[in-house]
Coordinates of C-alpha atoms and ligand atoms in Angstrom, one line a residue:
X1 CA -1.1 -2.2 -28.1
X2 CA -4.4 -1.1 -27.6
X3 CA -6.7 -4.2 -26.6
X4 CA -9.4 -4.2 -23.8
X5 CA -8.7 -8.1 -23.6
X6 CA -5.5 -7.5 -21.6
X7 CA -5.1 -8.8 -18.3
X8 CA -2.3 -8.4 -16.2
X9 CA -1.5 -9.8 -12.7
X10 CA 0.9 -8.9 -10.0
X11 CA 1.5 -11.6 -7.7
X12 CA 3.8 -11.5 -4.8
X13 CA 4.7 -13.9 -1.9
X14 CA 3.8 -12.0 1.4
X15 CA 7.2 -12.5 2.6
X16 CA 8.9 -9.8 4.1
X17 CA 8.9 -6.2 3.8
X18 CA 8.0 -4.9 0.0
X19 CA 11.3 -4.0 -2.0
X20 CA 12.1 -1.6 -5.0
X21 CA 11.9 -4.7 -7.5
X22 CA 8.8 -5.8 -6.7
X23 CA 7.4 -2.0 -6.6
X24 CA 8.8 -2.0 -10.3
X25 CA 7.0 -5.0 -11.1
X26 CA 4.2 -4.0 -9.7
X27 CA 4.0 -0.4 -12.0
X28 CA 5.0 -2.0 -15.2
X29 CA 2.0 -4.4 -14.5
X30 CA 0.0 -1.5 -13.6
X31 CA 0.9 0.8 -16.3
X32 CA 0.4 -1.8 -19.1
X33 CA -2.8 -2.2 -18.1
X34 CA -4.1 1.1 -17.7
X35 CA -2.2 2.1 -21.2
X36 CA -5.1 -0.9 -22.8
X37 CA -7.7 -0.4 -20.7
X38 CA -7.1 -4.0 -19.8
X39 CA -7.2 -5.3 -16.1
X40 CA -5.0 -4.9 -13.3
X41 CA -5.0 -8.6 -11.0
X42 CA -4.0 -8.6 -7.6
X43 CA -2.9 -11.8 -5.9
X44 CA -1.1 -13.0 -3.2
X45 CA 1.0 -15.8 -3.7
X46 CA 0.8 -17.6 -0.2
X47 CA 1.1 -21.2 -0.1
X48 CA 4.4 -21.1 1.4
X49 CA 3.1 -21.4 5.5
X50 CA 6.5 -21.1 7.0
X51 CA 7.8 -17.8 5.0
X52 CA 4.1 -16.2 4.4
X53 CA 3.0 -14.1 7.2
X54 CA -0.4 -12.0 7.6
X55 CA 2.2 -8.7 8.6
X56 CA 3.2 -9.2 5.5
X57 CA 0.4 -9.2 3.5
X58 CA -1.3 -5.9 5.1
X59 CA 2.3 -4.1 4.6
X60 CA 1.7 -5.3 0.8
X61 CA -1.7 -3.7 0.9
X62 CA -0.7 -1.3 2.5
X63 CA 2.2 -0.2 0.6
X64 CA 0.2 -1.1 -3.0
X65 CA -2.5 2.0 -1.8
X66 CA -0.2 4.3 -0.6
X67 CA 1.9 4.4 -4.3
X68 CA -1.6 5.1 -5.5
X69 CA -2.1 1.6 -7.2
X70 CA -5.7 0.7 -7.7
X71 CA -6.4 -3.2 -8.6
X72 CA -9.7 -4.2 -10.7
X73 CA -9.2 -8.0 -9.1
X74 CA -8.1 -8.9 -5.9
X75 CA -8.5 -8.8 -2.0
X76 CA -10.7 -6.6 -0.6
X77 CA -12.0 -5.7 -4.1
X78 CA -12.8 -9.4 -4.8
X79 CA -13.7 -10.3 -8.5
X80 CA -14.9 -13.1 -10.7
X81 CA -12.2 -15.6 -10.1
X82 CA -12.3 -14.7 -6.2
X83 CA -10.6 -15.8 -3.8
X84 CA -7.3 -13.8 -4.8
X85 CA -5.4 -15.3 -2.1
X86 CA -3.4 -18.7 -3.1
X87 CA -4.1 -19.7 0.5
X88 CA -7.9 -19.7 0.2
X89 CA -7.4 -22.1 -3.1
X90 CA -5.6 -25.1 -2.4
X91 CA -8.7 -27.5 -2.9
X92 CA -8.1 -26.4 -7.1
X93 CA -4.6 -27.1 -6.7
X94 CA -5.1 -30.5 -5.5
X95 CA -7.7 -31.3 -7.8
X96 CA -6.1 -29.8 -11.0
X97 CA -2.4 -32.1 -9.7
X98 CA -4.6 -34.8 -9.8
X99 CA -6.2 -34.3 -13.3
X100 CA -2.3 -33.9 -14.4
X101 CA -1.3 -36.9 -12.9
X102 CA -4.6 -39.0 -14.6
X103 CA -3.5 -37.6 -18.1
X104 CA -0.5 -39.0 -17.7
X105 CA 1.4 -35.3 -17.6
X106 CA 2.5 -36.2 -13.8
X107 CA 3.6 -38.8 -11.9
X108 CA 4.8 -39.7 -8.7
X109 CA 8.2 -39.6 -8.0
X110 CA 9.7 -41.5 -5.2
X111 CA 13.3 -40.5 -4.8
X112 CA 15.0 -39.9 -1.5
X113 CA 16.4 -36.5 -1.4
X114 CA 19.8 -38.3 -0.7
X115 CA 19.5 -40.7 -4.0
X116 CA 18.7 -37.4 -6.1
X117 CA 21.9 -36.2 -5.2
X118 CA 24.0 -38.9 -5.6
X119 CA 23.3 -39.4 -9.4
X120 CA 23.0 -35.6 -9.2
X121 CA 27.1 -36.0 -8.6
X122 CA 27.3 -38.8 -10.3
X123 CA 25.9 -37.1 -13.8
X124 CA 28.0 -33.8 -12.8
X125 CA 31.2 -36.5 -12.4
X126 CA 30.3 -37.7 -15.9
X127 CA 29.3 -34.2 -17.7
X128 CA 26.2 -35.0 -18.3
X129 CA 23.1 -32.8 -17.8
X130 CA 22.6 -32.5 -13.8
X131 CA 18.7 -31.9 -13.6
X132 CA 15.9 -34.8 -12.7
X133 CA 17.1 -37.8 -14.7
X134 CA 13.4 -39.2 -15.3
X135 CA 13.3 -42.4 -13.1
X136 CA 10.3 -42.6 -11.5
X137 CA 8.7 -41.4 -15.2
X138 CA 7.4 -45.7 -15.4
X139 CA 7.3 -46.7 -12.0
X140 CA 5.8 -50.7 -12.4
X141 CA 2.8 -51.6 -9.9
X142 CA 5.6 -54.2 -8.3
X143 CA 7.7 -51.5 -7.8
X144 CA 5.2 -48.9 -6.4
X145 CA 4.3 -51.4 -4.1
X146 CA 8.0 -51.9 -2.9
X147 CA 8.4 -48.2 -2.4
X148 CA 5.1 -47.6 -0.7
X149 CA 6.3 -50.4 2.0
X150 CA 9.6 -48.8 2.3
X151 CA 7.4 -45.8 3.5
X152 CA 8.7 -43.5 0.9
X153 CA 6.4 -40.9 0.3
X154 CA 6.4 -39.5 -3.5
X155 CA 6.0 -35.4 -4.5
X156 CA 3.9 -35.0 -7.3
X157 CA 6.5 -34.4 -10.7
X158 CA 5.1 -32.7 -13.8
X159 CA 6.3 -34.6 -16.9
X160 CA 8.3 -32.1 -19.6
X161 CA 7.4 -32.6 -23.4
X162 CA 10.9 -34.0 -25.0
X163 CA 11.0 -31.2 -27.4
X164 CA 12.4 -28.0 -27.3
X165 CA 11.0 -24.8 -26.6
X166 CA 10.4 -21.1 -27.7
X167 CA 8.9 -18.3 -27.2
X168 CA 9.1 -14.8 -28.1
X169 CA 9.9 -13.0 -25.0
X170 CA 7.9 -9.6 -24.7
X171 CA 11.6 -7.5 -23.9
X172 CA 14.2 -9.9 -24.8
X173 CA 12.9 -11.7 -28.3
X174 CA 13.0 -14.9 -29.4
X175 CA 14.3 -17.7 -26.2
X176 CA 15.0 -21.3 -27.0
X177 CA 15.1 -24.0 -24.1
X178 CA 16.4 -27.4 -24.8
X179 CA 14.6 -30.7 -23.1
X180 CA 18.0 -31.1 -21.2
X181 CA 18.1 -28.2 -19.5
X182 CA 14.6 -28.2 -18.3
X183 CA 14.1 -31.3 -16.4
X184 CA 11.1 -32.9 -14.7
X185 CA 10.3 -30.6 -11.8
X186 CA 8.3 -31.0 -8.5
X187 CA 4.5 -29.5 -8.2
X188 CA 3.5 -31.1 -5.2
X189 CA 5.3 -32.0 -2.0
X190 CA 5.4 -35.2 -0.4
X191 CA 3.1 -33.6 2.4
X192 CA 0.5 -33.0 -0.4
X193 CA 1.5 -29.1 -0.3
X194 CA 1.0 -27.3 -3.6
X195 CA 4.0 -25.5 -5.2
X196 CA 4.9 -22.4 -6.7
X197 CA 5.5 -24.0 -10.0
X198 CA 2.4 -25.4 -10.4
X199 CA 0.2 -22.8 -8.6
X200 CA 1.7 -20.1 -10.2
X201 CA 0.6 -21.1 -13.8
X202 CA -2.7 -22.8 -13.0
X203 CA -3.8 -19.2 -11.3
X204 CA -2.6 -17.6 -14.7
X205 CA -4.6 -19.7 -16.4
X206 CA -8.0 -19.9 -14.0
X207 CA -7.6 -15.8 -14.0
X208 CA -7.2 -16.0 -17.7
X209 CA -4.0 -13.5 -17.9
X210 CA -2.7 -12.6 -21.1
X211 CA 0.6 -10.9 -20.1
X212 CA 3.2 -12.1 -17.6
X213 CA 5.2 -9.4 -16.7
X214 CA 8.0 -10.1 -14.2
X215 CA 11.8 -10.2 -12.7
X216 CA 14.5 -11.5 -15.1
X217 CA 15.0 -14.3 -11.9
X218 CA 11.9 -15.9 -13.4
X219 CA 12.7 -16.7 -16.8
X220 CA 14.0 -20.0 -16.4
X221 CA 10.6 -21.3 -14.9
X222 CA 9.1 -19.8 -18.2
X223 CA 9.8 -23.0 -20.3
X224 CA 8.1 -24.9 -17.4
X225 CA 4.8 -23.0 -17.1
X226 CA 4.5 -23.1 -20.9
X227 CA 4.9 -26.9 -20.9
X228 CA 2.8 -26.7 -17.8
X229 CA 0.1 -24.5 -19.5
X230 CA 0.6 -27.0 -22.9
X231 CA -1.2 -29.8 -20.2
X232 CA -4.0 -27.4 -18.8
X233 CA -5.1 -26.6 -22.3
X234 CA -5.2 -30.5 -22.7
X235 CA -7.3 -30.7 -19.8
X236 CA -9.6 -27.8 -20.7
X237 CA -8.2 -25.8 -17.3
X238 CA -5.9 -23.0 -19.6
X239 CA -7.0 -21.2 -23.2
X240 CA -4.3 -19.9 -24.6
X241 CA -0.4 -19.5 -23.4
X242 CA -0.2 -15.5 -22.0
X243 CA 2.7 -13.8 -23.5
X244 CA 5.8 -13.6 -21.3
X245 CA 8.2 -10.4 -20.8
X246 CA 10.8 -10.5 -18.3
X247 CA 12.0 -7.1 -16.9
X248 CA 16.1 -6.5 -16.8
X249 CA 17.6 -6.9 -13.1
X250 CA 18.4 -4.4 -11.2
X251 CA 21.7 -3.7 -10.0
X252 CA 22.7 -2.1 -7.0
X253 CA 26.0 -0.6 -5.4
X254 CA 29.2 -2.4 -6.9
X255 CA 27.2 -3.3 -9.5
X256 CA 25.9 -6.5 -7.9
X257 CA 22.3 -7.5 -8.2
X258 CA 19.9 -5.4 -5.9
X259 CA 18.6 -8.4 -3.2
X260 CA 15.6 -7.9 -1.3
X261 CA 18.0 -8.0 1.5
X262 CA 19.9 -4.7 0.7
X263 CA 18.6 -2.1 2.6
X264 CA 18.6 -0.1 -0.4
X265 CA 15.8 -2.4 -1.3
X266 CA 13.2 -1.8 1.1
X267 CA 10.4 0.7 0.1
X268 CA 9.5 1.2 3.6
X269 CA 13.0 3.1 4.0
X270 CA 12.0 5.5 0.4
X271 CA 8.3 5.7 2.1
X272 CA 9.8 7.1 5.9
X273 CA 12.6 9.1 4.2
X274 CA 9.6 11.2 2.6
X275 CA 9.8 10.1 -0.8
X276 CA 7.0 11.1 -2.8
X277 CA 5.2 7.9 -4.5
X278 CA 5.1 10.1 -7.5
X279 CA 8.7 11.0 -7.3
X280 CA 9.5 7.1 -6.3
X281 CA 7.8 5.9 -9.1
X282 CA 8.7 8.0 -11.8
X283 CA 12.5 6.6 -10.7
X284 CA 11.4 3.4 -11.0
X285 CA 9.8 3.4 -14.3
X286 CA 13.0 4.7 -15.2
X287 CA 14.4 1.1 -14.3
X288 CA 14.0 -0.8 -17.9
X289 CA 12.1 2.0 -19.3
X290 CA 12.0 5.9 -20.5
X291 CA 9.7 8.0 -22.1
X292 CA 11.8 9.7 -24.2
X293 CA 15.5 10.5 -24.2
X294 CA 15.6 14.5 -23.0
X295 CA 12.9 14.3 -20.4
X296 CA 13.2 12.2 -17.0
X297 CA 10.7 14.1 -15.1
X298 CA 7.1 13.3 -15.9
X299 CA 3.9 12.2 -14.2
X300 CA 2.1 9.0 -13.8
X301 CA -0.6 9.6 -16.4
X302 CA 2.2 10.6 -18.4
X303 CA 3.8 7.6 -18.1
X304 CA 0.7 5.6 -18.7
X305 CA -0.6 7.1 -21.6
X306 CA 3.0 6.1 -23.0
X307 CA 3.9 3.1 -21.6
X308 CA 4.6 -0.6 -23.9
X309 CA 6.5 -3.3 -22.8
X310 CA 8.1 -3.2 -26.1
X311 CA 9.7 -0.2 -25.4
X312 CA 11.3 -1.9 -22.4
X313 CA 15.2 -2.3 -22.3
X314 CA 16.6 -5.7 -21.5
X315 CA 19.4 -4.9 -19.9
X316 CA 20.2 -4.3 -16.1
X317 CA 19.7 -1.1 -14.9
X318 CA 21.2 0.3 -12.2
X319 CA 19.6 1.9 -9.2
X320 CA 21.3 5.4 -8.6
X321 CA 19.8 7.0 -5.1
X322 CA 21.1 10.1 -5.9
X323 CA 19.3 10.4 -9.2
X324 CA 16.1 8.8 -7.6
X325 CA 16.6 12.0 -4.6
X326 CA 16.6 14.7 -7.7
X327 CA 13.6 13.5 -9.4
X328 CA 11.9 13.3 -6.1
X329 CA 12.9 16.7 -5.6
X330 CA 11.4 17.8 -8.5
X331 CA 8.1 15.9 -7.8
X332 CA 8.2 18.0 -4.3
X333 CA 9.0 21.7 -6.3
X334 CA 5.6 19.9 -8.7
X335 CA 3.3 20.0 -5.4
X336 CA 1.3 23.0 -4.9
X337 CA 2.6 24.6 -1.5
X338 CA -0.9 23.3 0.3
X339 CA -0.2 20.2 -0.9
X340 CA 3.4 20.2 -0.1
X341 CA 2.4 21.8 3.7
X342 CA 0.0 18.5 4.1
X343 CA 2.6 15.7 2.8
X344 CA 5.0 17.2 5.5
X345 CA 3.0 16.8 8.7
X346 CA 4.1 13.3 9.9
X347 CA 7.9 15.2 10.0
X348 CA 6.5 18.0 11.9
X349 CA 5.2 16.0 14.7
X350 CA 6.4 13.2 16.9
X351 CA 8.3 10.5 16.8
X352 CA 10.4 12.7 13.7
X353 CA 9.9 16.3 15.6
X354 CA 12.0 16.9 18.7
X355 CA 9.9 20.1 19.4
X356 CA 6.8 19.8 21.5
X357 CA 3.5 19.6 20.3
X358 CA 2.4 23.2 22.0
X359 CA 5.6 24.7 20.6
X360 CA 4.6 24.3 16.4
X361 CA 3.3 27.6 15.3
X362 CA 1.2 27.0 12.6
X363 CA 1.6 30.6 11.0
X364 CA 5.3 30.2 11.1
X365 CA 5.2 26.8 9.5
X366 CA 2.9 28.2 6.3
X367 CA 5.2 31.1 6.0
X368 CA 8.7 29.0 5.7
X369 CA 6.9 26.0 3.9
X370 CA 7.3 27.7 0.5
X371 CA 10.8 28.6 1.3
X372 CA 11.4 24.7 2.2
X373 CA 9.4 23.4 -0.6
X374 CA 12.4 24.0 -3.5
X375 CA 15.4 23.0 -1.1
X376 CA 13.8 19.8 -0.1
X377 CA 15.4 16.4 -1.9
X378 CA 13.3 14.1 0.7
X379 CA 10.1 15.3 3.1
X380 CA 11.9 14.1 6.0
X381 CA 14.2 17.2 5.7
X382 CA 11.8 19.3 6.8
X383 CA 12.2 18.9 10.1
X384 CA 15.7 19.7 10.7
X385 CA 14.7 22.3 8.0
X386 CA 12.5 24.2 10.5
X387 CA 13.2 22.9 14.2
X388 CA 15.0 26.6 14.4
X389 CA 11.3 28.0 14.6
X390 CA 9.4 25.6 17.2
X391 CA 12.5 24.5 19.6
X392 CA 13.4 26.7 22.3
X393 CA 16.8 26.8 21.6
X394 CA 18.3 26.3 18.4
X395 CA 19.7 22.9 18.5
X396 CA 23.1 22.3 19.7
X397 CA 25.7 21.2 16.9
X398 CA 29.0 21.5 18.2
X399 CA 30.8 20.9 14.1
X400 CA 28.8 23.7 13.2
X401 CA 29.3 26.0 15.9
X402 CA 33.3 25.7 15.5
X403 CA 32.8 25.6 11.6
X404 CA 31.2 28.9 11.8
X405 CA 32.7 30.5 14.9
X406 CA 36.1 32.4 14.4
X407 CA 38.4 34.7 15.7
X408 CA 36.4 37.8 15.9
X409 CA 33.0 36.2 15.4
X410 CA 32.2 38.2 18.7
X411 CA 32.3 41.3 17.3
X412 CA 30.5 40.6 14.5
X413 CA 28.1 39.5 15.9
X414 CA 27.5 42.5 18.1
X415 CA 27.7 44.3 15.2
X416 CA 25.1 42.5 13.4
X417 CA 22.9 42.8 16.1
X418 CA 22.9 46.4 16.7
X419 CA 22.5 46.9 12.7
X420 CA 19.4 44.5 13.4
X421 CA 18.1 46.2 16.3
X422 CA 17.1 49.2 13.7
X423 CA 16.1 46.9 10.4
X424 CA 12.8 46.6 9.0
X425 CA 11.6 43.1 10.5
X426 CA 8.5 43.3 7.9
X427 CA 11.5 42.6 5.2
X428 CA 13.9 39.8 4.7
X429 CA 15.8 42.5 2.3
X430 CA 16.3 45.2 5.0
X431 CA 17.5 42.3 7.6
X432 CA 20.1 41.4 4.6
X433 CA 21.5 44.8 4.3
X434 CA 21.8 44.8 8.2
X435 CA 24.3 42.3 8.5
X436 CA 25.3 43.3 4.9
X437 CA 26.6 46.0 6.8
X438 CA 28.2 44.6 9.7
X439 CA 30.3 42.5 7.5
X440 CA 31.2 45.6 5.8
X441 CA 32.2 47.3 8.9
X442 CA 34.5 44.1 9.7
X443 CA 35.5 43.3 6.5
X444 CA 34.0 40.6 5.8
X445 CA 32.0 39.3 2.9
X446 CA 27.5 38.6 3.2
X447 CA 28.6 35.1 3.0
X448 CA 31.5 34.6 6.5
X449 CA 29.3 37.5 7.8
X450 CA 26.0 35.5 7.5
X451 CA 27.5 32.2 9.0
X452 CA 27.8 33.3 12.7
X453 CA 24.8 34.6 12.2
X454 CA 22.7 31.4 11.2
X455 CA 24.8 29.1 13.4
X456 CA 23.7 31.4 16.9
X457 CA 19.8 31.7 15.7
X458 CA 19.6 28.2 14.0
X459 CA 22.8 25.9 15.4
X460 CA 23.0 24.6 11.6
X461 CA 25.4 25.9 9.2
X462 CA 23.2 25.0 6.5
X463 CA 19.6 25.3 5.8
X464 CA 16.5 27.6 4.7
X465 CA 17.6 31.7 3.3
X466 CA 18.2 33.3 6.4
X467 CA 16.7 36.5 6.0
X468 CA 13.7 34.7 5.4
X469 CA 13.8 32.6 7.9
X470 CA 15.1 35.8 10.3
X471 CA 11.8 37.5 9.4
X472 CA 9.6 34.8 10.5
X473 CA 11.6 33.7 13.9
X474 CA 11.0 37.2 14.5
X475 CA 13.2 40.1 16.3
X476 CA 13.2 39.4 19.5
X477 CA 14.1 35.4 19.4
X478 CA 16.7 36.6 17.1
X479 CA 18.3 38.8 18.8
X480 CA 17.8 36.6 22.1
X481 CA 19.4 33.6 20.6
X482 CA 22.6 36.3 18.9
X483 CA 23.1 37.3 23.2
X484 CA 23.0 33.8 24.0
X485 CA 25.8 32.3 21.4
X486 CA 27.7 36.4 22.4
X487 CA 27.6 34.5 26.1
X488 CA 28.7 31.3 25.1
X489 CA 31.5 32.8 23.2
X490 CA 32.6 35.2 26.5
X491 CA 32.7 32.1 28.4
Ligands
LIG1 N1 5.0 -15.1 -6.2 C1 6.1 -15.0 -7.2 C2 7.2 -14.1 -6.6 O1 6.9 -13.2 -5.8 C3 5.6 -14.5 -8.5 C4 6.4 -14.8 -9.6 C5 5.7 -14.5 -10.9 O2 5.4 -13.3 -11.2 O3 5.4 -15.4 -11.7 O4 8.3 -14.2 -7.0
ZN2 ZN1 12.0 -40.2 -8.8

């Protein structure tokens, strides 16, 4: 599809922190309408007062610019159908609920909450269809008057067309909904408080979008908004019906669906592990989508200039961290080393750095970052990576110092040393033959004879080469740190 008309609107409730599913709601969004040259609508869904909160709503912001989303409508950018907070609109809402009810495609419904579910149970007991039964659709004057004395006060309940309908879902093809499984439904509460349902689809239509992208969870309110829409195009309020496409669930671990509860969820946890946006994203899209069968790697513009929702799969997909950490490292081996040296400093500094500030050595750091920059799966890794080089003392890790430690250890280590004492410290290679050697001269192997070795001058068993990283610790920290574990061992 290539149409300038497209508009496109993501639209979340500020309610707690922003998860993976929304983040993929967002991009799809996003992408379509960048692929069209259409436009990109921000707006935040806020009428809910006891669940909304303004923390929220900066974290959204907050999170939308840092994955590198730009919106053509919305807050802070404003836009012909400002404001693009529900919050700021509820005037509309009231007004447009009133023009419903005067057609005749609401009315007020009186019901206790306690009567509806009675004949809710009673229509279960029977097997019949268990939704709003329709009572209050002809309320008489004699009996309005009744209920207003009782001091019942009504919601506002939209009136569903007795026919059946279909659409043709943008993913998932051709849906049919039958009049008894979408009942009369509530658009304002008794307090005079707009809802979702009817706020949702009037701001579609006042913002005039032409695609509704969004979670599986919201296809059963599609039949609703299109009945809904069916009345504002009656009233002159709505155009046209946008097309719907409903994007496949996403599963998590035991392949349940992944809540906004699951920690998994949370994008703040992807954004302080040192997840790239690019790398985040580009597992994301892979959520319902891919751009082509042999290649999972691939930038945003990428994605964009290739991106329909045609293309997208209906069914769930499942969220794999471990395949969303090896496409992040490749986004990370992507970066050129200045950039990757930038995206690291908030690891190389407080409250992730245990070193203190005057210790960093900044021509250490750009002399290891390359060596870091192809091992990393995450940019929080860094800092373990390379607190060998900025603590005093290499950290203390008692599993690695018995892992690594063995009979005879000792001597190798005095060995290695002495071998080191001579080497060329202007070459990683020469340091490698050094304790090349004193392996040899034990019998041992580069590998057993290197792990003593990286254990007493970084504490970790793991980590960066270690000739490298020798070379830039330098010879006499080195060979200070291979006396001090010699001590610890004598002791
Ligand atoms: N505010 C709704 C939500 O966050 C938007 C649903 C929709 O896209 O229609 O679930
Ligand atoms: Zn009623």
């Amino acid at each position: 599809m290539a149409n300038g008309s497209v508009r496109v609107r993501f639209c979340p409730s500020p309610t707690g922190n922003p998860h993976v599913g929304l983040v993929r709601t967002a991009l799809f969004n996003w992408a379509f309408a960048r692929h069209t040259g259409g436009t990109f609508v921000f707006r935040i869904e806020d009428t809910d007062a006891a669940r909304d909160s303004e923390e929220s709503y900066e974290q959204l912001l907050d999170s939308l610019r840092w994955l590198g989303f730009t919106w053509d409508e919305g807050p802070e950018v404003g836009g012909p159908h400002a404001p693009y907070r529900q919050s700021q609109r509820m005037e509309t809402y009231t007004e447009i609920a009133r023009k419903l009810q005067d057609a005749g495609h609401a009315y007020f419904c009186y019901c206790t909450a306690s009567e509806l579910e009675e004949r809710r149970d009673a229509a279960r007991a029977a097997g019949r269809p268990s939704g709003y039964d329709g009572k209050c659709r002809e309320v008489t004057p004699e009996q309005k008057a009744q209920y207003e004395a009782e001091g019942r006060e009504p919601i506002v309940r939209f009136r569903m067309p007795d026919e059946t309908i279909t659409f043709t879902d943008l993913v998932r093809g051709e849906l049919t909904f039958t009049p008894e499984n979408v009942p009369d439904y509530g658009i304002v509460r008794a307090n005079g408080a707009p809802l979702y349902t009817l706020v949702n689809p009037v701001d579609d239509a006042l913002m005039e979008i032409t695609h509704v992208l969004r979670g599986e969870d919201l296809l059963s309110s599609t039949p609703r908004q299109i009945a809904l829409y069916k009345a504002l195009i009656d009233l002159g309020v709505a155009k046209e019906i946008p097309s719907f496409g409903h994007l496949p669930y996403v599963m998590g671990e035991g392949n349940k669906k992944l809540s906004k509860r699951d920690p998994q969820s949370s994008l703040n946890l992807y954004r302080e592990r040192g997840f790239l946006p690019e790398g985040l994203l580009n597992y994301l899209s892979l959520l319902g989508w891919s751009l082509s069968a042999d290649k999972d790697i691939f930038t945003i513009e990428e994605m964009v200039a290739a991106f329909d929702v045609a293309d997208v799969n209906p069914n769930p997909a499942r969220f794999d961290l471990k395949k969303a950490e090896a496409i992040n490292a490749d986004h990370i081996r992507m970066l050129s080393v200045t950039d990757f040296t930038e995206r690291c400093a908030p690891w190389l500094k407080a409250p992730f750095a245990p070193w203190a500030p005057e210790d960093f050595d900044e021509a250490k750091w750009q002399a290891v970052a390359p060596h870091a920059q192809t091992r990393l799966k995450v940019l929080s890794e860094i800092t373990d990576n390379v607190d060998f080089l900025f603590l005093p003392e290499p950290v203390e890790d008692e599993a690695s110092w018995t892992k690594a430690m063995k009979e005879g250890s000792d001597a190798l280590l005095r060995t290695a040393k002495e071998k080191l004492e001579s080497a060329d410290w202007t070459s990683a290679e020469s340091l490698k033959e050094a304790v090349l050697a004193a392996g040899e001269a034990h019998g041992l192997k580069l590998g057993k004879a290197q792990a003593p070795v990286r254990v007493a001058v970084t504490g970790r068993t793991v980590g960066l080469p270690l000739f490298e990283s020798l070379e830039i610790l330098g010879k006499e920290k080195t060979l200070a740190r291979i006396d001090a574990a010699l001590a610890k061992l004598a002791a």
